[in-house]
Every structure is written in structure tokens, then in C-alpha cells.
């Protein structure tokens, strides 16, 4: 599809060195008050410079692309993840980095999905958004967007035959002064500005007076590899969150969903689940018919250690795969992507257990 793009003409005289493609998907970020009704409505993103004139003072080239249908991110779908990945691939040679403006509600899912879809990514893809619309005076949109752009355009002074080395060549979420690995991020707050956390992986950067990068934890740049996409995502997955008192009909109705191929099992603590015979039998029957069950803890921090307690030993025995310290967002998107690649349940389980894109420490 041919997308319409708009270039921001910089006021700085020096010729721009880096070029950033901004992809606008929707969300709270782009809302303004309509003068007649006083209601919040999406604004014309092509005119973002009217709202943020400081964009013109940045020292790199910025191009804006708006998706044909802008959405509240609660309407995000795998097809849009693939569309975003395809836009990045189609523009990969032309731009040095990418910023995706996205609603906060499902940003961590999109960041996780893109980290698995974009294979051998060697350029920054930074997602950001806002808790308060750009049309509100106290909005966090300005800082989030400008700093995300700065991070996307950041390069090391080292120049190789492949060009400048980007500081953050991976999919990240930037929000409220923190740069997080995308597939380690979760939305943890719906009111305060500190909307995102990464409990099990260090922040990749902190933005204050300067932007301090935590280089040891940033994925190394590996130039010379061509970007490839995993575009087949299988939607036949679900999340089963355990709670004390969960009943057999509930578990059975989920496990027996027609065509189901993968379950993220949200367990207690370090990966523990009830030891009732009916529960383990129901799961085992699903695993025996080829459904992959991926064990993710309900705790934000820490990890699943199957076999540490008796209450997780049996999960290990029936073939549940440990998700180690993965987030639910990364687990469900990893399942979709791997199920789209691999039909053999045994091979799939082996792939699930390994880190695919820095989303877990096995
Ligand atoms: N509902 C909005 C969305 O995720 C919330 C936000 O952008 O912060 O699209």
C-alpha cells in the first residue's frame, strides 16, 4: 500500500544526518479539544508541527506517516503489527530509525510482537505515546515524543562501512524518562505518568538533563544482516489466569476451545498451580493433543522455576513449558509468532523455552 507521508522542514541550517520515520497509529497522544463541543477528538497528525513547533529545531530529518485508520490501541490486532513491520521493512533502506506513536493500553503487546516479527533488526524502533492528550496543557506527549525521537536518532561517533552505529538498535518503549526493552515492558499504571515498567530487565536508558544509556544491556549492533519478517501469526491462543477456587468447567471450557494451539498459563508465584487431579489431567489431555502450554507467573517480578515446589513439579512432568521471567505480553505474542512458524508441537515447545529476542533469561 502506498502511504502518504509528510516531511518536517527543519529550521536548523546544517544538512540533516539522521532520518527518522514516525508512524502514527492513534491513541490518547493525538487528541485535542474540539472548539465547538469541547470533546476530545483525534487531530490531523500531518499538522503536528503546529502543536509541537520545537520539532523543527531537531537536527535530524523527520518524516510523518499516518496509518489510514487511526485507532485506540484497544483495537490493536496482529494484522496491524504485520502492517507496521511491513512499513518498516519497505522503508528500511531509506530511514535510519523509526518511532511509532501508539496508545498506551496495548503498547507493550505491540512492542513485544514487533520484537519477534522483525528478525535481524539493526535499527532503532521506539514506541511511545502519552497519558494525557497533546491538546491538554499538562500533556506528557511533548516530552515523550521529542525524547523518543532523540533516542531513535542517537548514533555513536564510530562510523563503519555500514554507516553510523545506532545506539539502540532494537524495539523499545520510551515513556516518562525511561527507555525499556519493548518485550520486557508492561503497562503498570493508568493514571500517573509512569505508565510502563520492566521488572525483570534493566532500563536501557534514563532521560534527565542528559540521556544516559545502559549500554551493557542494549542489544549489540550486528550490521550486514538483512531485515526479515515473520509475518504468519496464529491467533488460536489464549491466556488462562489461575485463581484460588477456579473450577473444572472453567478450565475445560478454555482448554477445549476448537482449534486452540497455545495457552499462556498465568500461575501463582514461581510458577505454581493447583495439584488437583482434574486440573492436571485436563491440561495433560490438551498437551497430548498438541496444545502448547506456556507457564508465566502472575507476579510482575521474579521468575517461574518449575519443580521448585511440588505444585509446579507436575506441570513440568506433563510437558508445560516454563516461561522463566517473561511477561504475559511477550508470552502471548511469542506464542502467536512461533505457532505461525512451527507446526510440530515438540519443536515448538523447544523454541518457546529459548529466548527469541531478549524477552527472557532461560
Ligand atoms: N485508550 C488509549 C489507547 O491505548 C489510551 C492511551 O493512549 O493512553 O489507545
CSV table of C-alpha atoms and ligand atoms in Angstrom, one decimal:
chain,number,residue,atom,x,y,z
A,1,UNK,CA,0.0,0.0,0.0
A,2,UNK,CA,1.2,3.5,-0.8
A,3,UNK,CA,1.1,5.6,2.4
A,4,UNK,CA,1.0,9.4,2.3
A,5,UNK,CA,4.0,11.0,4.1
A,6,UNK,CA,4.7,14.5,5.3
A,7,UNK,CA,8.2,15.9,5.9
A,8,UNK,CA,9.0,18.3,8.6
A,9,UNK,CA,11.2,21.1,7.3
A,10,UNK,CA,13.9,21.8,9.8
A,11,UNK,CA,14.8,25.4,10.7
A,12,UNK,CA,18.4,24.3,11.5
A,13,UNK,CA,20.7,25.1,8.6
A,14,UNK,CA,23.1,22.1,8.8
A,15,UNK,CA,22.2,19.3,6.5
A,16,UNK,CA,20.4,16.5,8.5
A,17,UNK,CA,22.4,13.5,9.2
A,18,UNK,CA,19.9,11.0,10.5
A,19,UNK,CA,16.5,10.4,9.2
A,20,UNK,CA,13.6,9.2,11.3
A,21,UNK,CA,10.3,7.8,10.0
A,22,UNK,CA,7.4,8.5,12.5
A,23,UNK,CA,4.4,6.2,12.2
A,24,UNK,CA,1.3,7.4,13.9
A,25,UNK,CA,-1.2,4.8,14.9
A,26,UNK,CA,-3.6,6.7,17.2
A,27,UNK,CA,-4.2,6.6,20.9
A,28,UNK,CA,-4.6,9.3,23.5
A,29,UNK,CA,-1.5,11.1,22.2
A,30,UNK,CA,-3.2,12.7,19.2
A,31,UNK,CA,-6.3,14.0,20.9
A,32,UNK,CA,-7.3,17.7,21.0
A,33,UNK,CA,-10.4,19.5,22.2
A,34,UNK,CA,-12.9,20.4,19.5
A,35,UNK,CA,-13.7,24.1,20.0
A,36,UNK,CA,-17.4,23.7,19.4
A,37,UNK,CA,-18.2,20.7,21.5
A,38,UNK,CA,-15.3,20.7,24.0
A,39,UNK,CA,-14.9,17.0,23.3
A,40,UNK,CA,-11.6,15.2,22.7
A,41,UNK,CA,-11.2,14.2,19.1
A,42,UNK,CA,-8.2,12.9,17.0
A,43,UNK,CA,-6.3,15.7,15.4
A,44,UNK,CA,-4.8,15.9,12.0
A,45,UNK,CA,-1.3,14.4,12.7
A,46,UNK,CA,0.1,15.9,9.5
A,47,UNK,CA,-0.2,19.2,11.3
A,48,UNK,CA,1.7,18.1,14.4
A,49,UNK,CA,4.2,20.9,14.0
A,50,UNK,CA,1.5,23.4,14.8
A,51,UNK,CA,1.3,21.7,18.2
A,52,UNK,CA,5.0,21.0,18.7
A,53,UNK,CA,6.9,23.7,16.8
A,54,UNK,CA,10.1,22.6,18.6
A,55,UNK,CA,10.2,19.6,16.2
A,56,UNK,CA,11.6,21.9,13.6
A,57,UNK,CA,14.6,22.6,15.8
A,58,UNK,CA,15.8,19.0,15.9
A,59,UNK,CA,18.9,18.3,13.9
A,60,UNK,CA,17.7,15.3,12.0
A,61,UNK,CA,15.3,14.6,9.2
A,62,UNK,CA,11.7,13.7,10.3
A,63,UNK,CA,9.0,12.2,8.1
A,64,UNK,CA,5.5,11.5,9.3
A,65,UNK,CA,3.3,8.7,8.2
A,66,UNK,CA,-0.2,8.2,9.5
A,67,UNK,CA,-1.9,4.8,9.2
A,68,UNK,CA,-5.1,5.0,7.1
A,69,UNK,CA,-7.2,4.0,10.1
A,70,UNK,CA,-6.0,5.5,13.4
A,71,UNK,CA,-7.2,3.5,16.4
A,72,UNK,CA,-7.5,3.4,20.1
A,73,UNK,CA,-4.9,0.8,20.9
A,74,UNK,CA,-7.6,-1.4,22.5
A,75,UNK,CA,-8.5,-2.2,18.8
A,76,UNK,CA,-4.9,-3.3,18.0
A,77,UNK,CA,-4.7,-6.6,16.0
A,78,UNK,CA,-2.0,-8.9,14.7
A,79,UNK,CA,-2.7,-7.6,11.2
A,80,UNK,CA,-1.7,-4.1,12.2
A,81,UNK,CA,1.5,-5.4,13.8
A,82,UNK,CA,2.3,-7.0,10.4
A,83,UNK,CA,1.4,-3.8,8.6
A,84,UNK,CA,3.8,-1.8,10.9
A,85,UNK,CA,6.5,-4.3,10.3
A,86,UNK,CA,6.0,-4.1,6.6
A,87,UNK,CA,6.1,-0.3,6.6
A,88,UNK,CA,9.5,-0.6,8.5
A,89,UNK,CA,10.8,-3.1,6.0
A,90,UNK,CA,9.7,-1.1,3.0
A,91,UNK,CA,11.4,2.0,4.4
A,92,UNK,CA,14.4,0.2,6.0
A,93,UNK,CA,17.0,1.5,3.5
A,94,UNK,CA,15.6,5.0,3.3
A,95,UNK,CA,15.5,5.8,7.1
A,96,UNK,CA,17.9,5.3,9.9
A,97,UNK,CA,15.3,4.7,12.6
A,98,UNK,CA,11.6,4.5,13.4
A,99,UNK,CA,9.3,6.0,16.0
A,100,UNK,CA,5.8,4.5,16.5
A,101,UNK,CA,3.2,6.7,18.2
A,102,UNK,CA,0.8,4.3,19.8
A,103,UNK,CA,-1.9,4.2,22.5
A,104,UNK,CA,-0.5,3.1,25.9
A,105,UNK,CA,-3.1,0.4,26.6
A,106,UNK,CA,-1.6,-2.3,24.3
A,107,UNK,CA,1.8,-0.7,23.6
A,108,UNK,CA,3.7,-3.5,25.4
A,109,UNK,CA,1.9,-6.1,23.3
A,110,UNK,CA,2.8,-4.3,20.0
A,111,UNK,CA,6.4,-3.8,21.2
A,112,UNK,CA,6.7,-7.5,22.1
A,113,UNK,CA,5.1,-8.6,18.8
A,114,UNK,CA,7.4,-6.4,16.7
A,115,UNK,CA,10.5,-7.7,18.5
A,116,UNK,CA,9.6,-11.2,17.3
A,117,UNK,CA,8.3,-10.2,13.8
A,118,UNK,CA,11.4,-8.1,12.9
A,119,UNK,CA,14.2,-10.6,12.6
A,120,UNK,CA,17.8,-9.3,12.5
A,121,UNK,CA,16.6,-5.7,13.2
A,122,UNK,CA,19.6,-3.4,13.3
A,123,UNK,CA,17.9,0.0,13.6
A,124,UNK,CA,16.0,1.6,16.4
A,125,UNK,CA,12.2,1.2,16.6
A,126,UNK,CA,11.0,3.3,19.5
A,127,UNK,CA,7.3,3.2,20.6
A,128,UNK,CA,5.9,6.0,22.7
A,129,UNK,CA,2.6,7.7,23.4
A,130,UNK,CA,1.0,9.8,26.2
A,131,UNK,CA,-1.2,9.5,29.2
A,132,UNK,CA,-2.7,13.0,28.5
A,133,UNK,CA,-3.6,14.2,25.0
A,134,UNK,CA,-1.4,16.6,23.2
A,135,UNK,CA,-4.2,19.1,23.3
A,136,UNK,CA,-4.0,19.3,27.1
A,137,UNK,CA,-1.6,21.9,28.6
A,138,UNK,CA,0.0,19.4,31.1
A,139,UNK,CA,0.3,16.6,28.5
A,140,UNK,CA,3.3,14.3,28.6
A,141,UNK,CA,3.1,13.9,24.8
A,142,UNK,CA,5.7,16.5,24.1
A,143,UNK,CA,8.5,15.1,26.3
A,144,UNK,CA,7.8,11.5,25.3
A,145,UNK,CA,7.8,12.2,21.6
A,146,UNK,CA,10.8,14.6,21.5
A,147,UNK,CA,12.9,12.3,23.6
A,148,UNK,CA,11.8,9.2,21.7
A,149,UNK,CA,13.0,11.0,18.5
A,150,UNK,CA,16.3,11.9,20.1
A,151,UNK,CA,16.9,8.3,21.2
A,152,UNK,CA,15.9,7.0,17.7
A,153,UNK,CA,18.4,9.3,16.1
A,154,UNK,CA,21.2,8.7,18.6
A,155,UNK,CA,24.3,7.3,16.9
A,156,UNK,CA,27.8,6.6,18.1
A,157,UNK,CA,30.6,8.6,16.6
A,158,UNK,CA,32.1,5.4,15.3
A,159,UNK,CA,31.5,5.2,11.6
A,160,UNK,CA,31.9,1.8,9.8
A,161,UNK,CA,31.4,0.9,6.2
A,162,UNK,CA,27.8,0.3,7.2
A,163,UNK,CA,27.3,3.9,8.3
A,164,UNK,CA,26.8,5.3,11.8
A,165,UNK,CA,26.2,2.9,14.6
A,166,UNK,CA,22.8,3.4,16.2
A,167,UNK,CA,22.9,3.5,20.0
A,168,UNK,CA,19.7,1.4,20.4
A,169,UNK,CA,19.2,-1.0,17.5
A,170,UNK,CA,16.2,-2.8,19.0
A,171,UNK,CA,12.5,-2.4,19.6
A,172,UNK,CA,11.9,-0.3,22.7
A,173,UNK,CA,9.3,1.6,24.7
A,174,UNK,CA,10.2,5.1,25.8
A,175,UNK,CA,7.9,6.6,28.4
A,176,UNK,CA,8.3,9.1,31.3
A,177,UNK,CA,12.1,9.3,31.2
A,178,UNK,CA,12.7,5.6,30.8
A,179,UNK,CA,13.8,3.6,27.8
A,180,UNK,CA,12.7,-0.1,28.2
A,181,UNK,CA,13.3,-3.1,26.1
A,182,UNK,CA,10.0,-3.5,24.3
A,183,UNK,CA,9.4,-7.1,25.0
A,184,UNK,CA,10.2,-6.6,28.7
A,185,UNK,CA,7.8,-3.8,29.2
A,186,UNK,CA,4.3,-3.8,30.8
A,187,UNK,CA,1.7,-1.1,31.3
A,188,UNK,CA,1.5,-0.9,35.1
A,189,UNK,CA,-0.2,2.4,35.6
A,190,UNK,CA,-3.3,4.0,34.0
A,191,UNK,CA,-3.4,7.4,35.8
A,192,UNK,CA,0.1,8.5,36.7
A,193,UNK,CA,2.7,9.4,34.0
A,194,UNK,CA,4.9,6.5,34.9
A,195,UNK,CA,2.8,4.1,32.8
A,196,UNK,CA,5.5,1.4,32.0
A,197,UNK,CA,7.7,-0.8,33.9
A,198,UNK,CA,10.3,-3.5,33.2
A,199,UNK,CA,10.6,-5.6,36.3
A,200,UNK,CA,12.9,-8.3,35.0
A,201,UNK,CA,15.3,-6.3,32.8
A,202,UNK,CA,17.3,-3.1,33.5
A,203,UNK,CA,16.2,0.1,31.9
A,204,UNK,CA,18.1,0.7,28.7
A,205,UNK,CA,18.3,4.5,29.3
A,206,UNK,CA,17.2,7.2,31.6
A,207,UNK,CA,16.5,10.6,30.3
A,208,UNK,CA,17.2,13.6,32.5
A,209,UNK,CA,19.4,16.5,31.7
A,210,UNK,CA,21.3,14.1,29.5
A,211,UNK,CA,20.2,10.7,28.2
A,212,UNK,CA,22.2,8.1,30.0
A,213,UNK,CA,22.4,4.8,28.1
A,214,UNK,CA,22.8,1.5,29.9
A,215,UNK,CA,25.0,0.1,27.1
A,216,UNK,CA,25.7,-3.3,28.7
A,217,UNK,CA,22.1,-4.3,28.4
A,218,UNK,CA,21.4,-2.9,24.9
A,219,UNK,CA,21.3,-5.4,22.1
A,220,UNK,CA,24.6,-5.2,20.2
A,221,UNK,CA,24.5,-3.8,16.6
A,222,UNK,CA,25.0,-6.6,14.1
A,223,UNK,CA,25.3,-4.9,10.7
A,224,UNK,CA,25.4,-6.8,7.5
A,225,UNK,CA,22.3,-8.8,8.2
A,226,UNK,CA,19.2,-8.1,6.1
A,227,UNK,CA,15.9,-7.4,8.0
A,228,UNK,CA,13.5,-10.3,7.6
A,229,UNK,CA,9.9,-10.6,8.8
A,230,UNK,CA,7.9,-13.4,10.4
A,231,UNK,CA,4.5,-12.4,9.1
A,232,UNK,CA,2.5,-15.5,9.9
A,233,UNK,CA,0.8,-15.1,13.3
A,234,UNK,CA,-1.6,-17.7,14.6
A,235,UNK,CA,-4.4,-16.2,16.6
A,236,UNK,CA,-5.5,-19.6,18.1
A,237,UNK,CA,-4.1,-18.8,21.5
A,238,UNK,CA,-5.5,-17.8,24.9
A,239,UNK,CA,-4.5,-16.7,28.4
A,240,UNK,CA,-5.7,-18.7,31.4
A,241,UNK,CA,-5.3,-16.9,34.6
A,242,UNK,CA,-5.5,-19.1,37.7
A,243,UNK,CA,-7.2,-18.0,40.9
A,244,UNK,CA,-8.0,-20.0,44.1
A,245,UNK,CA,-11.3,-21.8,43.5
A,246,UNK,CA,-11.1,-22.0,39.7
A,247,UNK,CA,-13.5,-24.7,38.7
A,248,UNK,CA,-13.2,-27.7,36.3
A,249,UNK,CA,-15.8,-26.4,33.9
A,250,UNK,CA,-14.0,-23.1,33.5
A,251,UNK,CA,-10.6,-24.7,32.8
A,252,UNK,CA,-12.2,-27.3,30.5
A,253,UNK,CA,-14.1,-24.7,28.5
A,254,UNK,CA,-10.9,-22.8,27.8
A,255,UNK,CA,-8.7,-25.8,27.1
A,256,UNK,CA,-11.3,-27.3,24.8
A,257,UNK,CA,-11.7,-24.2,22.6
A,258,UNK,CA,-11.9,-25.5,19.0
A,259,UNK,CA,-8.6,-25.1,17.0
A,260,UNK,CA,-6.7,-23.9,20.2
A,261,UNK,CA,-3.0,-24.3,19.8
A,262,UNK,CA,-1.4,-22.4,22.6
A,263,UNK,CA,-2.2,-21.3,26.2
A,264,UNK,CA,-0.3,-18.8,28.4
A,265,UNK,CA,-1.0,-20.2,31.8
A,266,UNK,CA,-0.7,-17.4,34.4
A,267,UNK,CA,0.3,-19.2,37.5
A,268,UNK,CA,1.0,-18.2,41.1
A,269,UNK,CA,4.4,-17.1,42.4
A,270,UNK,CA,7.3,-19.1,41.0
A,271,UNK,CA,5.1,-21.0,38.5
A,272,UNK,CA,2.8,-22.9,40.9
A,273,UNK,CA,-0.7,-24.3,40.2
A,274,UNK,CA,-3.3,-26.4,41.9
A,275,UNK,CA,-2.4,-30.1,42.2
A,276,UNK,CA,-6.0,-31.4,41.8
A,277,UNK,CA,-6.1,-34.4,39.6
A,278,UNK,CA,-8.8,-33.0,37.3
A,279,UNK,CA,-6.7,-29.9,36.7
A,280,UNK,CA,-3.5,-31.7,35.7
A,281,UNK,CA,-5.5,-34.3,33.7
A,282,UNK,CA,-7.3,-31.5,31.7
A,283,UNK,CA,-4.0,-29.8,30.9
A,284,UNK,CA,-2.3,-33.1,30.1
A,285,UNK,CA,-5.0,-34.0,27.6
A,286,UNK,CA,-4.6,-30.7,25.9
A,287,UNK,CA,-0.8,-31.1,25.7
A,288,UNK,CA,-1.2,-34.6,24.4
A,289,UNK,CA,-3.4,-33.3,21.5
A,290,UNK,CA,-0.7,-30.8,20.6
A,291,UNK,CA,-1.6,-27.7,22.5
A,292,UNK,CA,1.4,-25.8,23.9
A,293,UNK,CA,1.1,-24.5,27.5
A,294,UNK,CA,3.5,-21.7,28.5
A,295,UNK,CA,3.9,-21.1,32.2
A,296,UNK,CA,4.1,-17.4,33.1
A,297,UNK,CA,3.9,-16.0,36.6
A,298,UNK,CA,1.2,-13.6,37.8
A,299,UNK,CA,4.0,-11.8,39.7
A,300,UNK,CA,5.5,-8.9,37.8
A,301,UNK,CA,9.0,-9.6,39.1
A,302,UNK,CA,10.8,-12.8,39.6
A,303,UNK,CA,10.6,-16.0,37.5
A,304,UNK,CA,9.0,-19.3,37.0
A,305,UNK,CA,11.0,-22.2,38.3
A,306,UNK,CA,9.1,-25.4,37.5
A,307,UNK,CA,10.0,-28.1,40.0
A,308,UNK,CA,11.0,-25.8,42.8
A,309,UNK,CA,7.7,-26.6,44.6
A,310,UNK,CA,5.7,-29.7,44.4
A,311,UNK,CA,2.9,-27.5,43.0
A,312,UNK,CA,4.9,-26.9,39.8
A,313,UNK,CA,6.7,-30.3,39.6
A,314,UNK,CA,3.7,-31.9,38.0
A,315,UNK,CA,3.4,-29.1,35.4
A,316,UNK,CA,7.0,-29.9,34.4
A,317,UNK,CA,6.1,-33.6,34.2
A,318,UNK,CA,3.1,-33.2,31.9
A,319,UNK,CA,5.0,-31.0,29.5
A,320,UNK,CA,4.2,-27.4,30.4
A,321,UNK,CA,6.9,-25.1,29.1
A,322,UNK,CA,8.5,-22.7,31.6
A,323,UNK,CA,8.3,-19.0,30.6
A,324,UNK,CA,11.1,-18.2,33.1
A,325,UNK,CA,10.9,-14.4,33.6
A,326,UNK,CA,8.9,-13.5,30.5
A,327,UNK,CA,5.9,-11.0,30.7
A,328,UNK,CA,2.4,-12.1,29.7
A,329,UNK,CA,2.5,-9.7,26.8
A,330,UNK,CA,5.7,-11.2,25.4
A,331,UNK,CA,4.5,-14.7,26.1
A,332,UNK,CA,1.2,-14.4,24.1
A,333,UNK,CA,2.8,-12.7,21.2
A,334,UNK,CA,5.8,-15.1,21.1
A,335,UNK,CA,3.2,-18.0,21.0
A,336,UNK,CA,1.4,-16.4,18.1
A,337,UNK,CA,4.6,-15.8,16.1
A,338,UNK,CA,6.1,-19.2,16.8
A,339,UNK,CA,2.8,-21.1,16.1
A,340,UNK,CA,2.8,-19.3,12.8
A,341,UNK,CA,6.2,-20.8,12.0
A,342,UNK,CA,6.2,-24.2,13.5
A,343,UNK,CA,3.6,-27.0,13.3
A,344,UNK,CA,5.4,-29.7,15.3
A,345,UNK,CA,4.4,-29.3,19.0
A,346,UNK,CA,7.7,-30.8,20.3
A,347,UNK,CA,9.8,-28.5,18.3
A,348,UNK,CA,7.5,-25.6,19.2
A,349,UNK,CA,8.0,-26.3,22.9
A,350,UNK,CA,11.8,-26.3,22.5
A,351,UNK,CA,11.6,-22.9,20.7
A,352,UNK,CA,9.3,-21.4,23.3
A,353,UNK,CA,11.7,-22.3,26.1
A,354,UNK,CA,14.6,-20.4,24.4
A,355,UNK,CA,14.9,-16.6,24.2
A,356,UNK,CA,13.9,-15.4,20.8
A,357,UNK,CA,14.6,-11.7,21.0
A,358,UNK,CA,15.9,-11.0,24.5
A,359,UNK,CA,12.5,-11.4,26.1
A,360,UNK,CA,13.6,-13.8,28.8
A,361,UNK,CA,16.5,-15.2,30.6
A,362,UNK,CA,16.2,-19.0,30.4
B,1,LIG,N1,-7.0,4.0,25.2
B,1,LIG,C1,-5.8,4.7,24.8
B,1,LIG,C2,-5.1,3.8,23.9
B,1,LIG,O1,-4.4,2.9,24.3
B,1,LIG,C3,-5.0,5.1,26.0
B,1,LIG,C4,-3.7,5.8,25.7
B,1,LIG,O2,-3.3,6.0,24.6
B,1,LIG,O3,-3.1,6.1,26.7
B,1,LIG,O4,-5.2,3.9,22.7
